[in-house]
């Protein structure tokens, strides 16, 4: 499909590709007007465009990947949930804070015939929606709603799928007053206690404690262009380099890509994205996600609850890099 | 005579020349209180557990002193002191992380930002972790995560209560996602400790922030805080940028958290030891009979027919 017909939101590194595609369009139009056969040239140019797209997306820098992960057209939690479920009912309310948090959504779905609790961070689909969704930054009530739904899943023996896509937990006045730290901490501990299988997937941006607050599971999966970071590269650059303009450097240094996390022993499953990113072909992205969820859920369902809890503990237990020596001079 | 009177009397001993005092400040013999400005002999300040005798301000106390304050003499057994930080990401900001670590170790004589071990507090055996703010702002990387996890695991196996004195700027960015994951790792260990029916008490000292607040600092069965300690998830400046208004002065103080239900009790440092002992004793199992009888009666006779 020619890019010009879609009003695509372009990322700066996609420019050479767009220029080439525009040239292809020009030649096609010219040929139609003059009734000349240019099919051979067109095929060559289209092959080159494909190659170029592949080259660009195969060698994205961490900062460019962050742009893809934050792409406004990237499928969101609710997009995926609705696409992979046979049935779905969203449920609201943490039963405590006095309001529902639209930045963290959840409910019960039927997935491949089986009831599953699904929940995740929800960014807006446009500017207005984004304001309503607080740009996907959840409040304590959101994390408590998530825990309430997960405990519901545990009670009725439903597996849990969480979808992570947030710049971080909301750093607001009210969020602090309502115990943002406590809400996240409580989820970290209690997710270890759940009997049912838990599969967590970073679909876009995994921002710090706000992501981890729904991120303790039996499997951690990440889409190819998703990122997961201890602090946003912007904040990290501001603190460590004293210059938020150096976010690209920070993104590189922090090791935030799916491949980086695989190398660090944190990530279990890396899901390839369609060429051009999940937003370029949401249907294909959904199929990849659905297949991976099915496969991983199946392998977890054969284990006993005690085995799952044990393996979940071991999975996090082994994360960390340190040395053990008698002398403190080996750094 | 209370300790306070003793200090008051001591100050009456007479003025010391300006010149001598300046020399002694430089030598570290005198300390100036950052809250009230009053000069105190460093030795006296230390004797009062680094709490200003004049205004009650709680100065920062480092891990060695804290262990000394809490643990009965001769009972401290350090654990995993050989666990050393590495530079897994080859991280370099304005300075290489490996250089930062070496400098910190030289300057503080610590391996990383936490000391862990077992010992007795008022004759009560426990597992104790003490974070040290001197070492890269008490930030939590792999070593802090590993040592605290081992402490909790050991205490679970040995049936010990755990006390962790928190002082941290949050996750250590130089270890990237490895740092973030320590929050989950420690919380998982606490889940097992809790399931074993054991008591965990975090003591939140100034400052306790970020990833530490969003994990083990807020997971106590009982959460103790020191007066006026800063306890926060997000930083004040970040929040002010978000809400574009000035925040109340006491925002994110221990007193503020107590008022909002996230801290159970604020304990002055000079009473910390006795309060922890009281709390631990209140959680010790009671032998068989559930309540003490109101009166004791002797010589019940059972007739044998
Ligand atoms: Zn003072
Ligand atoms: Zn009687």
Coordinates of C-alpha atoms in Angstrom, one line a residue, chain A residues 144 169-174 176-190 192-193 206-212 215-216 220 228-232 235-237 239-242 246 250 253-256 261 264 266 309-311 313-314 316-331, chain B residues 80-89 91-94 97-102 105 110-111 142-143 146 149-150 153 171-185 187-192 194 213-216 218-221 231-235 238-240 242-243 247-248 251-252 256 260 262:
Chain A
X144 CA -5.2 -1.9 43.3
X169 CA 3.3 5.2 37.3
X170 CA 1.7 8.7 37.6
X171 CA 4.0 11.1 39.5
X172 CA 1.2 13.3 40.9
X173 CA 0.2 14.9 44.2
X174 CA -2.9 12.7 44.7
X176 CA 1.5 10.1 46.3
X177 CA -1.2 10.9 48.9
X178 CA -3.0 7.6 48.0
X179 CA 0.2 5.6 48.3
X180 CA 1.6 5.0 44.8
X181 CA 4.6 3.2 46.3
X182 CA 2.5 1.0 48.5
X183 CA 0.2 0.1 45.7
X184 CA 3.0 -1.1 43.5
X185 CA 4.9 -2.8 46.3
X186 CA 1.8 -4.7 47.3
X187 CA 1.4 -6.0 43.7
X188 CA 5.0 -7.1 43.5
X189 CA 4.7 -9.3 46.6
X190 CA 1.2 -10.6 46.0
X192 CA 4.3 -14.1 43.7
X193 CA 1.5 -15.7 45.8
X206 CA 7.7 -0.6 29.8
X207 CA 8.3 2.3 32.2
X208 CA 9.9 1.5 35.5
X209 CA 7.9 0.6 38.6
X210 CA 4.7 1.5 36.8
X211 CA 5.4 -1.4 34.5
X212 CA 6.7 -3.8 37.0
X215 CA 4.9 -7.4 35.6
X216 CA 5.6 -10.3 38.0
X220 CA 7.9 -12.2 30.4
X228 CA 11.5 -1.8 29.2
X229 CA 13.6 0.6 31.3
X230 CA 14.4 1.3 34.9
X231 CA 13.9 5.1 34.3
X232 CA 12.8 7.0 31.2
X235 CA 14.8 11.4 33.2
X236 CA 18.0 9.4 33.3
X237 CA 19.8 11.9 31.0
X239 CA 19.9 13.1 36.4
X240 CA 23.1 11.4 35.2
X241 CA 24.2 13.7 32.4
X242 CA 22.4 16.8 33.9
X246 CA 21.1 13.5 25.9
X250 CA 20.9 7.3 27.9
X253 CA 23.4 3.1 27.9
X254 CA 20.4 1.8 29.8
X255 CA 20.0 -1.3 27.7
X256 CA 16.3 -1.1 27.2
X261 CA 16.8 -7.8 28.2
X264 CA 20.5 -9.9 30.7
X266 CA 15.3 -11.0 32.2
X309 CA 5.0 -20.3 42.2
X310 CA 8.4 -21.9 42.7
X311 CA 9.5 -21.4 39.1
X313 CA 10.3 -17.2 42.3
X314 CA 13.4 -18.8 40.8
X316 CA 13.2 -13.4 39.5
X317 CA 15.6 -14.9 42.1
X318 CA 18.4 -15.4 39.5
X319 CA 18.4 -11.8 38.2
X320 CA 21.4 -9.8 39.1
X321 CA 25.1 -9.5 38.3
X322 CA 27.7 -9.5 41.1
X323 CA 30.9 -11.1 42.1
X324 CA 31.8 -13.0 45.2
X325 CA 35.4 -12.4 46.3
X326 CA 37.1 -12.0 49.6
X327 CA 38.9 -8.8 48.6
X328 CA 37.0 -5.6 47.8
X329 CA 39.4 -4.6 45.0
X330 CA 38.1 -6.6 42.0
X331 CA 35.7 -4.0 40.5
Chain B
X80 CA 27.7 -12.0 52.5
X81 CA 30.2 -9.2 53.0
X82 CA 32.1 -10.7 50.0
X83 CA 29.3 -9.9 47.5
X84 CA 30.8 -7.3 45.1
X85 CA 29.2 -5.0 42.5
X86 CA 30.1 -5.4 38.8
X87 CA 29.5 -3.2 35.8
X88 CA 27.3 -5.5 33.6
X89 CA 26.2 -2.8 31.2
X91 CA 27.7 2.0 31.9
X92 CA 29.2 5.3 31.4
X93 CA 27.6 8.7 32.0
X94 CA 29.9 11.6 32.9
X97 CA 30.3 3.2 36.6
X98 CA 33.3 1.0 37.3
X99 CA 35.3 4.0 38.4
X100 CA 32.4 5.3 40.4
X101 CA 32.3 2.0 42.3
X102 CA 36.0 1.9 43.0
X105 CA 34.5 1.7 47.9
X110 CA 31.9 -0.4 52.1
X111 CA 31.4 -2.9 49.2
X142 CA 22.2 -6.2 42.0
X143 CA 24.3 -6.3 45.3
X146 CA 21.0 -10.0 46.3
X149 CA 17.2 -11.4 49.4
X150 CA 19.7 -13.7 51.0
X153 CA 15.8 -16.2 52.8
X171 CA 17.0 2.1 41.8
X172 CA 20.6 2.3 40.6
X173 CA 20.3 3.5 37.0
X174 CA 23.8 2.4 36.2
X175 CA 22.6 -1.2 36.3
X176 CA 19.5 -0.6 34.2
X177 CA 16.8 -3.2 34.3
X178 CA 18.8 -5.4 36.6
X179 CA 18.2 -2.8 39.3
X180 CA 14.4 -2.6 38.6
X181 CA 14.1 -6.4 38.9
X182 CA 15.7 -6.4 42.4
X183 CA 12.4 -4.8 43.6
X184 CA 10.5 -7.9 42.5
X185 CA 13.2 -10.3 43.8
X187 CA 9.4 -8.6 47.3
X188 CA 9.2 -12.3 46.3
X189 CA 11.5 -13.2 49.2
X190 CA 9.3 -11.2 51.6
X191 CA 6.3 -13.1 50.3
X192 CA 7.9 -16.4 51.5
X194 CA 5.4 -13.7 55.4
X213 CA 9.5 2.9 48.5
X214 CA 7.7 0.9 45.8
X215 CA 8.9 -2.4 47.1
X216 CA 10.3 -3.5 50.5
X218 CA 6.1 -0.4 52.0
X219 CA 5.8 -4.1 52.6
X220 CA 6.2 -4.2 56.4
X221 CA 3.8 -6.0 58.7
X231 CA 9.4 9.1 52.2
X232 CA 8.4 9.3 48.6
X233 CA 7.7 7.4 45.4
X234 CA 8.1 10.2 42.9
X235 CA 10.4 13.2 43.5
X238 CA 8.8 15.9 39.1
X239 CA 5.4 16.3 40.8
X240 CA 5.7 20.1 40.9
X242 CA 3.3 17.8 36.7
X243 CA 0.8 19.6 38.8
X247 CA 3.2 21.4 47.4
X248 CA 2.6 21.6 51.1
X251 CA 4.4 16.7 51.8
X252 CA 6.1 13.3 51.7
X256 CA 2.5 13.2 56.3
X260 CA -2.5 9.4 55.3
X262 CA 1.0 4.6 55.1

